[in-house]
Coordinates of C-alpha atoms and ligand atoms in Angstrom, one line a residue:
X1 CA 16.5 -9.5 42.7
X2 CA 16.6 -11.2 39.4
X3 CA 15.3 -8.9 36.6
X4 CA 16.0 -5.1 36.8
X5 CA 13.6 -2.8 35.2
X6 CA 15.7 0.7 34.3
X7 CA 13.6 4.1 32.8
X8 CA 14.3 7.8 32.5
X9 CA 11.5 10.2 34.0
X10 CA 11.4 13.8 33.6
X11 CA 13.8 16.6 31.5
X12 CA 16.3 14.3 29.4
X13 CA 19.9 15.0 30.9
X14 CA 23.5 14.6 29.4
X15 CA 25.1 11.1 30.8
X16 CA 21.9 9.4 31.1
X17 CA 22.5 7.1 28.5
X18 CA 26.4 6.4 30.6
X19 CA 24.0 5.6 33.6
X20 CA 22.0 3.2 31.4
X21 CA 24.6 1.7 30.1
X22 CA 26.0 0.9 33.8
X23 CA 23.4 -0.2 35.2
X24 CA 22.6 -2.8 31.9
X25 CA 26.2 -3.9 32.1
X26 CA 26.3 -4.2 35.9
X27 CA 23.3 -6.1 35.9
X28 CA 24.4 -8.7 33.5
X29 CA 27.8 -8.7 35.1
X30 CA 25.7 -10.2 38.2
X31 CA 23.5 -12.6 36.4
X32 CA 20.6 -10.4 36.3
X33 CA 18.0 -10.0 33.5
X34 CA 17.8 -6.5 33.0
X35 CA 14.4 -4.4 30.7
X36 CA 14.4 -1.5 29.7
X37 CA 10.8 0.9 29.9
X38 CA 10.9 3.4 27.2
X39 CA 9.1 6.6 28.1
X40 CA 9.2 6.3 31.8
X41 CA 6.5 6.1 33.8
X42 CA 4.2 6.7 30.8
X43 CA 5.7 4.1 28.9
X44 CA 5.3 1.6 31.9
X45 CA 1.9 2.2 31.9
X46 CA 1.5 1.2 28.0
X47 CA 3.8 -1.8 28.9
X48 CA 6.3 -0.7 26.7
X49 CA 9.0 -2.6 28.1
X50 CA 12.1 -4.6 25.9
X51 CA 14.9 -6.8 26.6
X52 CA 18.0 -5.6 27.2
X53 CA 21.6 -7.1 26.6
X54 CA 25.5 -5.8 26.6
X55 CA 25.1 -5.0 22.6
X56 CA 21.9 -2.9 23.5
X57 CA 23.7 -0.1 25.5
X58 CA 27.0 -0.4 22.9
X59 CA 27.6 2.9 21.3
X60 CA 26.0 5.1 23.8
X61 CA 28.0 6.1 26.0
X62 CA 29.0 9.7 24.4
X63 CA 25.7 10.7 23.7
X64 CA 23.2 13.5 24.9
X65 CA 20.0 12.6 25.0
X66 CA 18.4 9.1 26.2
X67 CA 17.9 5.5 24.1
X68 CA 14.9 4.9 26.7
X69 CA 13.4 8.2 25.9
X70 CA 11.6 10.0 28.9
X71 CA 8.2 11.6 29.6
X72 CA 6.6 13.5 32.0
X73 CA 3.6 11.4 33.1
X74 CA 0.3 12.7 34.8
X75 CA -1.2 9.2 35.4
X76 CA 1.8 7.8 37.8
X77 CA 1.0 10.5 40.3
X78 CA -2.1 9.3 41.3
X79 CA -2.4 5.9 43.5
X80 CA -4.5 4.3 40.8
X81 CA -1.7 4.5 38.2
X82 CA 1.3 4.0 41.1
X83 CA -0.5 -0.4 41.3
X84 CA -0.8 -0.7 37.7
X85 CA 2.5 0.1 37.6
X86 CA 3.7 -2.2 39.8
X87 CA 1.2 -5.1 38.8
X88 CA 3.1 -3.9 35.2
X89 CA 6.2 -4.4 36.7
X90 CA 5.4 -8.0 38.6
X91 CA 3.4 -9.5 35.4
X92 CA 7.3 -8.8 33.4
X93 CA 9.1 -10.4 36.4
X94 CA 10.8 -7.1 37.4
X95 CA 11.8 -7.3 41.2
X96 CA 14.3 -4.4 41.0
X97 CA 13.8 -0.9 39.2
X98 CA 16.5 1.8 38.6
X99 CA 14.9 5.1 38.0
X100 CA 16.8 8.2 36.5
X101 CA 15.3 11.5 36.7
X102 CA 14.4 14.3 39.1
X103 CA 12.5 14.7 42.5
X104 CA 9.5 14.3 40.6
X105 CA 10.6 10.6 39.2
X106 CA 11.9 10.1 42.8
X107 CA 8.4 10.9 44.1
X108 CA 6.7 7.6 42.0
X109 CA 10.1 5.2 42.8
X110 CA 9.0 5.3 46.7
X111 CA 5.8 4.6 45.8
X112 CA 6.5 1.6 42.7
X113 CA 9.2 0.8 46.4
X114 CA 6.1 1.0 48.7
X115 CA 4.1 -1.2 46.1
X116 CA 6.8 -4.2 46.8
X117 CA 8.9 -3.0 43.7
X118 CA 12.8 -2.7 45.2
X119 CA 13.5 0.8 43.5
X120 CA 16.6 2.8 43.3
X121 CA 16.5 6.5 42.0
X122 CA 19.6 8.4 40.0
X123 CA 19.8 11.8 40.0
X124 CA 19.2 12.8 36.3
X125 CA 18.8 16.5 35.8
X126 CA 20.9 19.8 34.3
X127 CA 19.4 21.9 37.0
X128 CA 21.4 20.5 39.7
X129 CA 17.8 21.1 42.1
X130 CA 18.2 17.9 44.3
X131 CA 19.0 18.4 48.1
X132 CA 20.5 15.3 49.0
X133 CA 23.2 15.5 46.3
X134 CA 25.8 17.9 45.3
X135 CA 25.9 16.3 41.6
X136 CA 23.4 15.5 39.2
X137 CA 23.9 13.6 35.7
X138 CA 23.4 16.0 33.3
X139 CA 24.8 19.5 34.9
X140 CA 28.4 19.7 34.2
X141 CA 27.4 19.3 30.6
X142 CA 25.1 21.4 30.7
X143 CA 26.8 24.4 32.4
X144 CA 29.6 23.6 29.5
X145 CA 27.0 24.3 26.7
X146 CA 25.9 27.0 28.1
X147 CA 29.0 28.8 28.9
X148 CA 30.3 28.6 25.2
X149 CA 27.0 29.9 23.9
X150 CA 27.3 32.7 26.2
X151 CA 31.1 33.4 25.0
X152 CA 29.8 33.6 21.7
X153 CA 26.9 36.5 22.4
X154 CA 29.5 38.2 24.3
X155 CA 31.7 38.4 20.9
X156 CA 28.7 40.0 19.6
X157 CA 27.7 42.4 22.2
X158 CA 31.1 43.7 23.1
X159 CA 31.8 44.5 18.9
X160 CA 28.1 46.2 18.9
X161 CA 28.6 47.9 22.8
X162 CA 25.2 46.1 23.8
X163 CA 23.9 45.1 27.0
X164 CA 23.2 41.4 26.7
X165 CA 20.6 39.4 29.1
X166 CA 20.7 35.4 28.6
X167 CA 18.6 33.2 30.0
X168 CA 19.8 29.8 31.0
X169 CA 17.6 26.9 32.3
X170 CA 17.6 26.0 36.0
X171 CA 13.3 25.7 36.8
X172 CA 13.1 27.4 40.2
X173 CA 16.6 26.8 41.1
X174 CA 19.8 29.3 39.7
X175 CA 22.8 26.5 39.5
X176 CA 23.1 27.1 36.2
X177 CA 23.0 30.9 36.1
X178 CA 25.8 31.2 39.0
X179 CA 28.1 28.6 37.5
X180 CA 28.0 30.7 34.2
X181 CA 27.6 34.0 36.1
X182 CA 30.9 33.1 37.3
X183 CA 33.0 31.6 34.1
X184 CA 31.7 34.1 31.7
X185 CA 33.1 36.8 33.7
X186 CA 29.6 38.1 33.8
X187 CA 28.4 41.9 34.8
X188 CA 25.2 40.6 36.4
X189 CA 23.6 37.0 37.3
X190 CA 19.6 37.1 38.3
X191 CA 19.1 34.2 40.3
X192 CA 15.8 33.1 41.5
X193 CA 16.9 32.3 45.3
X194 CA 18.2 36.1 45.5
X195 CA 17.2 38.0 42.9
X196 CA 14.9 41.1 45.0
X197 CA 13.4 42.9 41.7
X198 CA 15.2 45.9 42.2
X199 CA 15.3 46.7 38.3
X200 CA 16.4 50.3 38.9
X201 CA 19.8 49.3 40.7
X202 CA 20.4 46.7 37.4
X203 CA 20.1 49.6 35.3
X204 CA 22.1 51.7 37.4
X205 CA 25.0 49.5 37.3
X206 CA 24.8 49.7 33.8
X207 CA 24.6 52.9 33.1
X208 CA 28.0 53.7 35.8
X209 CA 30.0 50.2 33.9
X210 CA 29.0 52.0 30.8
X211 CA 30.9 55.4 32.1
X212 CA 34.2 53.5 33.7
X213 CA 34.4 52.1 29.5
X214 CA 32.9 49.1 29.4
X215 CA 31.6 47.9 26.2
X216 CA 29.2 45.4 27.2
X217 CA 27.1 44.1 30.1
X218 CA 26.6 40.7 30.4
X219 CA 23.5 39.6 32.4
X220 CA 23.3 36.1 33.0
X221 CA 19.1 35.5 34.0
X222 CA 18.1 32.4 35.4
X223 CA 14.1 30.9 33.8
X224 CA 13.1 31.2 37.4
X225 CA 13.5 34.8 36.8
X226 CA 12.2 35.0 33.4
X227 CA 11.1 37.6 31.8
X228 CA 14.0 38.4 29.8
X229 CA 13.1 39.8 26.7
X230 CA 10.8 42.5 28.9
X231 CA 13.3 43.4 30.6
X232 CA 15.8 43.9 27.7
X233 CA 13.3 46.4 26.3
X234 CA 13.2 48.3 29.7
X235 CA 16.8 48.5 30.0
X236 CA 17.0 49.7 26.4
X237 CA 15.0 52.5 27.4
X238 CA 16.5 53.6 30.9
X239 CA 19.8 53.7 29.6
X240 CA 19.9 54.1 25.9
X241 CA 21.9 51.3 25.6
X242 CA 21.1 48.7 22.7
X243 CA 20.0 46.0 24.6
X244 CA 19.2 42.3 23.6
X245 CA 17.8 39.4 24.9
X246 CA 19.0 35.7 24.1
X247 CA 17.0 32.7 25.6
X248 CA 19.3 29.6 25.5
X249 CA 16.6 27.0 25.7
X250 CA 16.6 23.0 24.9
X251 CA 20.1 23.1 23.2
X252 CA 21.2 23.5 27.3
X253 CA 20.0 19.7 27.5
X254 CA 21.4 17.9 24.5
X255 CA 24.8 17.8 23.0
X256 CA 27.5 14.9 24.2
X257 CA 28.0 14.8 27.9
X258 CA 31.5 15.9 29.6
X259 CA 34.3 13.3 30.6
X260 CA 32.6 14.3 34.0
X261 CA 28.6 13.4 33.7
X262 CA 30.0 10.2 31.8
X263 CA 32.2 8.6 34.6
X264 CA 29.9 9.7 37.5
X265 CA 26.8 8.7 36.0
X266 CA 28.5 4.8 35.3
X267 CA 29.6 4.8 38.7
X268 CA 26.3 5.6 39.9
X269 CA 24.2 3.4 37.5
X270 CA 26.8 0.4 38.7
X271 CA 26.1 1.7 42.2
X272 CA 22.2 1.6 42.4
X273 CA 22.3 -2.3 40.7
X274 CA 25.0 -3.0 43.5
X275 CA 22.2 -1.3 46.1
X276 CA 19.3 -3.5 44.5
X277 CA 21.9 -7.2 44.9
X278 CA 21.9 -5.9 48.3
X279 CA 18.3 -6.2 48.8
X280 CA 18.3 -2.2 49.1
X281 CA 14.7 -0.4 48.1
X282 CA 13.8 2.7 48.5
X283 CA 17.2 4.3 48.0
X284 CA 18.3 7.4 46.3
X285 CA 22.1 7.6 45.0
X286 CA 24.3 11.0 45.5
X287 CA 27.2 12.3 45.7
X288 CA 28.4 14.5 48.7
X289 CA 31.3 15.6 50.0
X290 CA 33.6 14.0 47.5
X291 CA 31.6 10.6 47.7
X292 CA 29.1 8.6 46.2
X293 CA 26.3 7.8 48.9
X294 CA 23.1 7.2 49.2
X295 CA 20.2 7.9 51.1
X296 CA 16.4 7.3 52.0
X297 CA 13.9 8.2 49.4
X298 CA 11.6 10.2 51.5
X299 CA 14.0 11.6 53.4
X300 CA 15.8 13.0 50.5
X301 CA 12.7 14.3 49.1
X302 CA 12.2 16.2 52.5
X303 CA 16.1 17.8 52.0
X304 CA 16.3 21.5 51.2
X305 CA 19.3 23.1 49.3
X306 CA 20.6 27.0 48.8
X307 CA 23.0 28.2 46.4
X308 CA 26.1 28.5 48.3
X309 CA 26.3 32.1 49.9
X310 CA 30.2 32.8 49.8
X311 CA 30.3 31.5 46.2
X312 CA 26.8 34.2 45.4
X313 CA 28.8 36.5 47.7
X314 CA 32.8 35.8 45.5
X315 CA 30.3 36.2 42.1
X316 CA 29.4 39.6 43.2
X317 CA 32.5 40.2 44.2
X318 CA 34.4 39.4 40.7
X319 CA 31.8 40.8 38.6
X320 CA 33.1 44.8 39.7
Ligands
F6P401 O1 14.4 20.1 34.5 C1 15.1 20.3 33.3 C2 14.5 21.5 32.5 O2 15.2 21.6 31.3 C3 14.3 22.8 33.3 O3 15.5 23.5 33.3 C4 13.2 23.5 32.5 O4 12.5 24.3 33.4 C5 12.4 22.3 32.1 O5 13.1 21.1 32.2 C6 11.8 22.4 30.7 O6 11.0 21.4 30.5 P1 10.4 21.0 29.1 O7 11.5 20.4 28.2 O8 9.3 20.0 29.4 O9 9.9 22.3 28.4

């Protein structure tokens, strides 16, 4: 390869602008050219494409968000969009792209890969929902955010005896609702991948922490759950417990990332430009079982992941 395209696709992340920054600085550390598409897909599509040098990705590396900006882009899922991509790409010399985003971005690098395009996909996403990895830029952050927020309603409900219910991010997936489940100490977590509706044994638990003295109850609810504020009104009802509902949202994804989501995200931007010198295409980085790897696009799509059941089962466990 001798010019590397790089975009982010999808949710923005914490540490995508560390993975940028790697690959930019990798790249020129090999003698590549290396452009950056704003918008992802969608902005490849409208050519929006700049150069990129060393002084471009300088003063990045501690913050949230992403310089390249990201979308979510209709047009690059169908096959019609997928070759003006790549004609896109070819017309602006780019023989190597490095795409950072979800399964959805990974979806459209095997086909910009199919298309003659030598692609390499990052994991970029605070829901932690991809199979063949068991890291994704973005989470650790994430989690962090979420967990202070969470310490802070607690302040609130203990002083007013309230039942709680917060709802963290996470799509279909409940990462982000176990992780804090666990290190907010909370009564409950909801998660999608579990969860079996039973509202009467939620408010039952309730109602007997309520008699042993406690003077909240945390519920931890993942958005693949949703429904939070409903539910607050039904438990409010049941038990006669003051009972309020607090929906996180977007400040889950911003914020500067973690000492964490910055070094692995550098070592796996450097990686997937290493990948791409190596004539790799097609290629999907991760990190699993204490090391950075990587694997087939399509057969990474095709993975399948659980939440852990001890660590669901040791949550339950603490939570009495
Ligand atoms: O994938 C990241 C994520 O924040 C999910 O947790 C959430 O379901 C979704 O993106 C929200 O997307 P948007 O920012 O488009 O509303």
């Amino acid at each position: 390869v001798k010019t590397i395209g790089v975009l982010t696709s999808g949710g923005d992340a914490p540490g995508m602008n560390a993975a940028i920054r790697a690959v930019v600085r990798t790249a020129i550390h090999k003698g590549l050219v290396v452009k950056g598409i704003m918008r992802g897909y969608a902005g490849l599509l409208q050519e929006e494409i700049v150069d990129m040098n060393s002084t471009s990705v300088s003063d990045i590396i501690h913050r949230g968000g992403t310089i390249l900006y990201t979308a979510r882009c209709q047009e690059f899922t169908t096959a019609a969009g997928q070759q003006k991509g790549a004609e896109i790409c070819k017309k602006h010399n780019i023989d190597g792209m490095v795409v950072i985003g979800g399964d959805g971005s990974f979806r459209g690098a095997g086909k910009l890969s199919a298309l003659g395009i030598n692609t390499i996909g990052l994991p970029g996403t605070i829901d932690l929902d991809i199979a063949c990895t068991d890291y994704t830029i973005g989470f650790d952050t994430a989690v962090n955010t979420a967990m202070e927020a969470i310490d802070k309603v607690r302040d609130t409900s203990t002083s007013h005896e309230r039942c709680s219910i917060i709802e963290v991010m996470g799509r279909n997936a409940g990462y982000i609702a176990l992780w804090c489940g666990f290190a907010n100490g909370a009564e409950d977590i909801l998660l999608p991948e579990r969860y079996d509706g039973d509202e009467q044994a939620l408010i039952n638990r309730i109602i007997e922490n309520r008699k042993r003295g406690k003077k909240h109850h945390i519920i931890i609810n993942a958005e693949g759950i949703g429904h939070s504020s409903s539910m607050a009104k039904r438990i409010e009802a049941a038990t006669g417990i003051e009972t309020r509902a607090t929906i996180l949202g977007h400040m889950q994804r911003g914020g500067a990332p973690t000492c964490k989501d910055r070094v692995y995200a550098s070592i796996m931007g450097a990686r997937a430009v290493e990948l791409l010198c190596e004539g790799k295409s097609n290629r999907v980085v991760g990190y699993k079982h204490g090391e950075f790897v990587d694997f087939d696009i399509q057969e990474a799509l095709a993975m399948t992941k659980d939440i852990p059941e001890d660590q669901y089962q040791i949550s339950k466990m603490l939570v009495r």
